[in-house]
Amino acid sequence: PTDQAEKVWLAEIVREKILRNMNEEIPHGTAVYVETMEIRQKPNGKEIVDIGIVIVCEKASHKGMIIGKQGLMLKKIGSEAREDMQDYFGCKVNMQIWVKVKEDWRNRESDIADFGLKAD
């Protein structure tokens, strides 16, 4: 149970996987937010959740670290996050993750609020 909005909680799942998998290479200027989320019915009647996740980092070098060689780090992060999300929703999750660079975002209040990180 949590008092956080569902999208915030889902973004934190991805952030957790970044922190766990990157160990000492963690780019600290990283934010994660859910850009899109839709629950739809498949033709067989089962539900599937489509989620679009954005990972924002401050430097292009951080983007490369998160993606990893041949995309392997991002794939691992996404796979582990998808498993947790499927447990939460009780159905299949189709997740797409984008990594974007937004320099110096931590020093702009508007960016912090856009990423859902501002305390109310």
PDB file of C-alpha atoms in Angstrom, residues 3-103:
ATOM      1  CA  ASP A   3      -0.318   7.042  -0.580  1.00  0.00           C
ATOM      2  CA  GLN A   4       1.428   7.941  -3.842  1.00  0.00           C
ATOM      3  CA  ALA A   5      -0.387   8.324  -7.153  1.00  0.00           C
ATOM      4  CA  GLU A   6      -0.173   5.217  -9.327  1.00  0.00           C
ATOM      5  CA  LYS A   7       2.003   6.884 -11.983  1.00  0.00           C
ATOM      6  CA  VAL A   8       4.481   8.059  -9.338  1.00  0.00           C
ATOM      7  CA  TRP A   9       4.672   4.574  -7.878  1.00  0.00           C
ATOM      8  CA  LEU A  10       5.234   3.003 -11.306  1.00  0.00           C
ATOM      9  CA  ALA A  11       7.992   5.514 -12.071  1.00  0.00           C
ATOM     10  CA  GLU A  12       9.648   4.647  -8.770  1.00  0.00           C
ATOM     11  CA  ILE A  13       9.720   0.975  -9.768  1.00  0.00           C
ATOM     12  CA  VAL A  14      11.830   1.928 -12.789  1.00  0.00           C
ATOM     13  CA  ARG A  15      14.039   4.235 -10.722  1.00  0.00           C
ATOM     14  CA  GLU A  16      14.630   1.428  -8.230  1.00  0.00           C
ATOM     15  CA  LYS A  17      15.762  -0.877 -11.044  1.00  0.00           C
ATOM     16  CA  ILE A  18      18.171   1.809 -12.281  1.00  0.00           C
ATOM     17  CA  LEU A  19      19.701   2.137  -8.823  1.00  0.00           C
ATOM     18  CA  ARG A  20      19.941  -1.628  -8.248  1.00  0.00           C
ATOM     19  CA  ASN A  21      21.436  -2.455 -11.637  1.00  0.00           C
ATOM     20  CA  MET A  22      23.859   0.405 -12.054  1.00  0.00           C
ATOM     21  CA  ASN A  23      25.554  -0.011  -8.658  1.00  0.00           C
ATOM     22  CA  GLU A  24      28.413   2.480  -8.509  1.00  0.00           C
ATOM     23  CA  GLU A  25      27.783   3.957 -11.956  1.00  0.00           C
ATOM     24  CA  ILE A  26      24.515   5.554 -10.882  1.00  0.00           C
ATOM     25  CA  PRO A  27      23.831   8.848 -12.643  1.00  0.00           C
ATOM     26  CA  HIS A  28      22.394  10.791  -9.702  1.00  0.00           C
ATOM     27  CA  GLY A  29      20.717  13.429 -11.869  1.00  0.00           C
ATOM     28  CA  THR A  30      18.094  10.946 -13.055  1.00  0.00           C
ATOM     29  CA  ALA A  31      14.312  11.342 -12.940  1.00  0.00           C
ATOM     30  CA  VAL A  32      11.667   8.916 -14.148  1.00  0.00           C
ATOM     31  CA  TYR A  33       8.084   9.675 -15.058  1.00  0.00           C
ATOM     32  CA  VAL A  34       5.161   7.920 -16.700  1.00  0.00           C
ATOM     33  CA  GLU A  35       4.322   9.741 -19.925  1.00  0.00           C
ATOM     34  CA  THR A  36       1.417   7.534 -21.004  1.00  0.00           C
ATOM     35  CA  MET A  37      -0.635   4.752 -19.481  1.00  0.00           C
ATOM     36  CA  GLU A  38      -3.612   2.950 -20.966  1.00  0.00           C
ATOM     37  CA  ILE A  39      -5.401  -0.251 -20.037  1.00  0.00           C
ATOM     38  CA  ARG A  40      -6.950  -1.987 -23.023  1.00  0.00           C
ATOM     39  CA  GLN A  41      -8.731  -5.219 -23.853  1.00  0.00           C
ATOM     40  CA  LYS A  42      -7.077  -7.733 -26.136  1.00  0.00           C
ATOM     41  CA  PRO A  43      -9.300  -9.630 -28.626  1.00  0.00           C
ATOM     42  CA  ASN A  44      -9.255 -12.653 -26.292  1.00  0.00           C
ATOM     43  CA  GLY A  45     -10.811 -10.503 -23.533  1.00  0.00           C
ATOM     44  CA  LYS A  46      -7.679 -10.253 -21.405  1.00  0.00           C
ATOM     45  CA  GLU A  47      -6.366  -6.870 -20.330  1.00  0.00           C
ATOM     46  CA  ILE A  48      -2.986  -5.411 -21.215  1.00  0.00           C
ATOM     47  CA  VAL A  49      -1.452  -2.240 -19.814  1.00  0.00           C
ATOM     48  CA  ASP A  50       0.513  -0.017 -22.190  1.00  0.00           C
ATOM     49  CA  ILE A  51       2.966   2.220 -20.346  1.00  0.00           C
ATOM     50  CA  GLY A  52       5.346   4.827 -21.760  1.00  0.00           C
ATOM     51  CA  ILE A  53       8.203   5.634 -19.382  1.00  0.00           C
ATOM     52  CA  VAL A  54      10.706   8.475 -19.742  1.00  0.00           C
ATOM     53  CA  ILE A  55      14.052   8.448 -17.967  1.00  0.00           C
ATOM     54  CA  VAL A  56      15.568  11.927 -17.847  1.00  0.00           C
ATOM     55  CA  CYS A  57      19.252  12.457 -17.174  1.00  0.00           C
ATOM     56  CA  GLU A  58      21.468  15.526 -17.094  1.00  0.00           C
ATOM     57  CA  LYS A  59      24.270  14.480 -19.431  1.00  0.00           C
ATOM     58  CA  ALA A  60      24.666  12.553 -22.668  1.00  0.00           C
ATOM     59  CA  SER A  61      27.280  10.379 -20.940  1.00  0.00           C
ATOM     60  CA  HIS A  62      24.622   9.399 -18.374  1.00  0.00           C
ATOM     61  CA  LYS A  63      22.256   8.476 -21.189  1.00  0.00           C
ATOM     62  CA  GLY A  64      24.897   6.128 -22.584  1.00  0.00           C
ATOM     63  CA  MET A  65      25.395   4.539 -19.167  1.00  0.00           C
ATOM     64  CA  ILE A  66      21.672   3.942 -18.695  1.00  0.00           C
ATOM     65  CA  ILE A  67      21.242   2.467 -22.169  1.00  0.00           C
ATOM     66  CA  GLY A  68      24.417   0.407 -21.853  1.00  0.00           C
ATOM     67  CA  LYS A  69      26.384  -1.449 -24.466  1.00  0.00           C
ATOM     68  CA  GLN A  70      24.003  -2.565 -27.231  1.00  0.00           C
ATOM     69  CA  GLY A  71      21.068  -1.465 -25.048  1.00  0.00           C
ATOM     70  CA  LEU A  72      21.607  -4.271 -22.554  1.00  0.00           C
ATOM     71  CA  MET A  73      21.367  -2.167 -19.380  1.00  0.00           C
ATOM     72  CA  LEU A  74      18.121  -0.513 -20.457  1.00  0.00           C
ATOM     73  CA  LYS A  75      16.713  -3.891 -21.461  1.00  0.00           C
ATOM     74  CA  LYS A  76      17.569  -5.343 -18.041  1.00  0.00           C
ATOM     75  CA  ILE A  77      16.073  -2.361 -16.204  1.00  0.00           C
ATOM     76  CA  GLY A  78      12.908  -2.571 -18.318  1.00  0.00           C
ATOM     77  CA  SER A  79      12.514  -6.332 -17.939  1.00  0.00           C
ATOM     78  CA  GLU A  80      12.804  -6.210 -14.160  1.00  0.00           C
ATOM     79  CA  ALA A  81      10.419  -3.257 -13.902  1.00  0.00           C
ATOM     80  CA  ARG A  82       7.919  -4.966 -16.206  1.00  0.00           C
ATOM     81  CA  GLU A  83       7.865  -8.050 -13.944  1.00  0.00           C
ATOM     82  CA  ASP A  84       7.000  -5.937 -10.888  1.00  0.00           C
ATOM     83  CA  MET A  85       4.337  -4.034 -12.830  1.00  0.00           C
ATOM     84  CA  GLN A  86       2.752  -7.246 -14.107  1.00  0.00           C
ATOM     85  CA  ASP A  87       2.561  -8.511 -10.525  1.00  0.00           C
ATOM     86  CA  TYR A  88       0.889  -5.246  -9.513  1.00  0.00           C
ATOM     87  CA  PHE A  89      -1.656  -5.142 -12.362  1.00  0.00           C
ATOM     88  CA  GLY A  90      -2.197  -8.916 -12.586  1.00  0.00           C
ATOM     89  CA  CYS A  91      -1.936  -8.809 -16.372  1.00  0.00           C
ATOM     90  CA  LYS A  92       0.571  -8.306 -19.171  1.00  0.00           C
ATOM     91  CA  VAL A  93       2.382  -4.978 -19.383  1.00  0.00           C
ATOM     92  CA  ASN A  94       3.657  -3.536 -22.645  1.00  0.00           C
ATOM     93  CA  MET A  95       6.269  -0.969 -21.671  1.00  0.00           C
ATOM     94  CA  GLN A  96       8.308   1.402 -23.791  1.00  0.00           C
ATOM     95  CA  ILE A  97      11.164   3.328 -22.227  1.00  0.00           C
ATOM     96  CA  TRP A  98      12.853   6.411 -23.631  1.00  0.00           C
ATOM     97  CA  VAL A  99      15.995   8.010 -22.219  1.00  0.00           C
ATOM     98  CA  LYS A 100      16.229  11.774 -22.706  1.00  0.00           C
ATOM     99  CA  VAL A 101      18.867  14.331 -21.795  1.00  0.00           C
ATOM    100  CA  LYS A 102      17.752  17.563 -20.131  1.00  0.00           C
ATOM    101  CA  GLU A 103      20.785  19.402 -18.872  1.00  0.00           C
TER     102      GLU A 103
END
